[in-house]
Each structure stands twice: as structure tokens, then as C-alpha cells.
Amino acid sequence: AQSVTQLGSHVSVSEGALVLLRCNYSSSVPPYLFWYVQYPNQGLQLLLKYTSAATLVKGINGFEAEFKKSETSFHLTKPSAHMSDAAEYFCAVIPSSGSARQLTFGSGTQLTVLP
Amino acid sequence: EAGVVQSPRYKIIEKKQPVAFWCNPISGHNTLYWYLQNLGQGPELLIRYENEEAVDDSQLPKDRFSAERLKGVDSTLKIQPAELGDSAVYLCASSSRASGSYNEQFFGPGTRLTVL
């Protein structure tokens, strides 16, 4: 069974500082991986996805993530935080093959951006 | 293009009362999902439809929850009777059967249910 772990339920950074949100997965074969963002009282919006192409994936709003098979990680980064980045971020995983392709989410990381 | 529409956005009911949530997916999307999101947690799949057929409802508590997707478009999720522990956000998502190995899911804004 696949699972995803997000280290740190709350992360605070100063505006302009590096954003690093951690995600590790557990899967017998490399899965597809996703980062979603959820603003208050809104649904989830896809930031970026890894589907076995380039290991460094660029997404919207200046975010990027790198798939590292040896570390079973897919950490999300942004060089310079903006106040508008404050939101909850979810890492998610889905099997890369098979019929039971259910999206499994991590428990989320709440990002606070300090002025 | 309109996104996934859900209504109501908020619902407050007393325990033991029934409640229903409605979802209208993106036009042309044949796959529809209902997720449960508890406070401080990631979404968990309740049921997945392919057109009008429920192909994965293993996580749906069938004693009190039911869902339908008549005509393979709109869907309704019902709880009867509601319990205090059902307070959560209910998210609907849809995806198309496009070419490729993964079909991106698009999420609606959710319905926030409070059971008193």
C-alpha cells in the first residue's frame, strides 16, 4: 500500500525567504506525485506533478519540486516566499500503474508567511 | 470553462437530521469523486464514479451514507442520519478520460458541514 508523509504540520517563513515543504512517500514502485495548494474555504488546486518524466518539476506560482528516488522524497520549494503563498499544502501520491489508482493525500502543511 | 460546482457551501444541521450535498462536475468529465476532509487532514476518497457507475465505494460508510450520479453528470451525496463526527468538508472532484496515464482531478470548493 502506498502512503505519503509530510514532515511538519506548520511551517513559518519570512517574506522573501526560501520555502521548503517536505514530503516522503512509501511505495513498492515509484509512483506519480503531486502537490496541491488549498486556500481558506476553497478547493484544492494542483501546483505541480511528477509523472516519471523530468525529476525536477516546475509548477505554478514559482514553486518547484524534485523527485528523488533514493530518498523517496518529493519536497516542494520556492526561492522567495510571498504573502500570497500562505495556505495549506498537500502532497499526494498515486500508483504509476495498475487498476487501483486512488489518490492518497498527506495530512498537509500549513504555511505561514511573516512580513 | 466553469469549474466543479458544489452546493451548498456551508450547512449546519442538528444530529440525526438528514443532509445532502450536490456536485456538478466540469463538462465532459466522466469521472467524479467525493472526498471527505476532516479538519487538519488531507482528503480521503469516499466514492468514485465512472459515468453513472460507482466503481470504488469501499470507503463509503454505507449504513448512513449514500450517493448517486443519475445520467452520469451531477451527483448527490447524502447522509442520513448525520452524527457529530460527520462534521467536515466534503469535496467533489472530476476528471476526464483523456489520453495519457493519469487524468488530473479538478476539485470543487467543498461543502463545510457542521453537525450540532
Coordinates of C-alpha atoms in Angstrom, one line a residue, chain B:
Chain B
E1 CA -14.7 27.0 -18.6
A2 CA -16.6 26.6 -15.4
G3 CA -15.0 24.6 -12.7
V4 CA -16.5 22.0 -10.4
V5 CA -19.6 23.4 -8.7
Q6 CA -20.8 22.4 -5.3
S7 CA -23.7 23.4 -3.2
P8 CA -24.4 24.4 -0.5
R9 CA -21.1 25.8 0.5
Y10 CA -22.0 25.6 4.2
K11 CA -24.5 23.6 6.0
I12 CA -25.4 23.5 9.7
I13 CA -27.7 20.8 11.0
E14 CA -28.6 19.0 14.2
K15 CA -27.5 15.5 14.7
K16 CA -29.9 12.8 13.5
Q17 CA -31.1 15.1 10.7
P18 CA -30.5 14.2 7.0
V19 CA -28.3 16.3 4.7
A20 CA -27.5 16.2 1.0
F21 CA -24.7 17.7 -1.0
W22 CA -24.7 18.4 -4.7
C23 CA -21.9 18.4 -7.2
N24 CA -21.8 19.4 -10.9
P25 CA -18.5 18.3 -12.5
I26 CA -16.7 20.0 -15.3
S27 CA -18.5 19.5 -18.6
G28 CA -17.3 16.3 -20.3
H29 CA -15.6 14.8 -17.3
N30 CA -16.8 11.3 -16.9
T31 CA -15.1 10.5 -13.6
L32 CA -16.4 12.0 -10.4
Y33 CA -15.1 11.7 -6.9
W34 CA -16.4 12.5 -3.4
Y35 CA -13.8 13.1 -0.7
L36 CA -14.1 13.7 3.0
Q37 CA -11.7 16.2 4.5
N38 CA -11.5 16.3 8.3
L39 CA -10.0 19.4 10.0
G40 CA -6.2 19.4 9.7
Q41 CA -6.2 16.3 7.4
G42 CA -5.9 15.6 3.8
P43 CA -8.9 14.5 1.7
E44 CA -9.9 10.8 1.8
L45 CA -11.8 9.2 -1.0
L46 CA -15.4 8.2 -0.3
I47 CA -16.6 7.1 -3.7
R48 CA -15.6 7.3 -7.3
Y49 CA -17.9 7.2 -10.3
E50 CA -17.1 6.3 -13.9
N51 CA -20.1 7.8 -15.7
E52 CA -23.1 6.6 -13.6
E53 CA -21.4 3.6 -12.2
A54 CA -19.8 3.6 -8.7
V55 CA -16.5 1.8 -9.3
D56 CA -14.9 2.4 -5.9
D57 CA -17.1 2.9 -2.8
S58 CA -15.1 0.8 -0.4
Q59 CA -14.6 3.8 1.9
L60 CA -18.2 4.9 1.9
P61 CA -19.9 4.2 5.3
K62 CA -22.9 2.6 3.7
D63 CA -25.0 2.5 6.9
R64 CA -25.6 6.2 6.8
F65 CA -24.0 7.5 3.6
S66 CA -25.4 7.1 0.1
A67 CA -24.5 8.6 -3.3
E68 CA -25.9 8.7 -6.7
R69 CA -25.0 10.0 -10.1
L70 CA -28.0 9.8 -12.3
K71 CA -27.3 10.2 -16.0
G72 CA -23.6 10.3 -15.3
V73 CA -23.4 14.0 -14.8
D74 CA -24.4 15.6 -11.5
S75 CA -24.0 13.8 -8.3
T76 CA -25.6 13.9 -4.8
L77 CA -24.1 12.7 -1.6
K78 CA -26.5 12.1 1.3
I79 CA -26.0 11.4 5.0
Q80 CA -29.0 10.1 7.0
P81 CA -28.9 10.4 9.9
A82 CA -26.0 12.8 10.5
E83 CA -23.7 12.3 13.5
L84 CA -21.5 14.8 15.3
G85 CA -18.4 13.1 13.8
D86 CA -19.6 13.8 10.3
S87 CA -18.7 17.5 10.7
A88 CA -16.1 18.0 8.0
V89 CA -15.6 19.4 4.5
Y90 CA -17.0 17.3 1.6
L91 CA -15.1 17.8 -1.6
C92 CA -16.1 16.8 -5.1
A93 CA -13.7 16.4 -7.9
S94 CA -13.8 15.4 -11.5
S95 CA -11.5 14.2 -14.2
S96 CA -11.7 13.4 -17.9
R97 CA -10.9 10.1 -19.6
A98 CA -8.3 11.9 -21.7
S99 CA -5.3 10.1 -23.3
G100 CA -2.3 9.6 -21.1
S101 CA -1.7 7.5 -18.0
Y102 CA -3.1 9.9 -15.4
N103 CA -6.1 12.2 -15.6
E104 CA -5.8 15.3 -13.4
Q105 CA -8.5 15.7 -10.8
F106 CA -10.1 19.2 -10.5
F107 CA -11.6 20.0 -7.2
G108 CA -14.7 22.0 -6.2
P109 CA -14.7 24.4 -3.3
G110 CA -16.3 21.9 -1.0
T111 CA -19.3 21.9 1.4
R112 CA -18.5 22.6 5.0
L113 CA -20.8 20.6 7.2
T114 CA -21.3 21.3 10.9
V115 CA -23.4 18.9 12.9
L116 CA -24.6 20.2 16.3

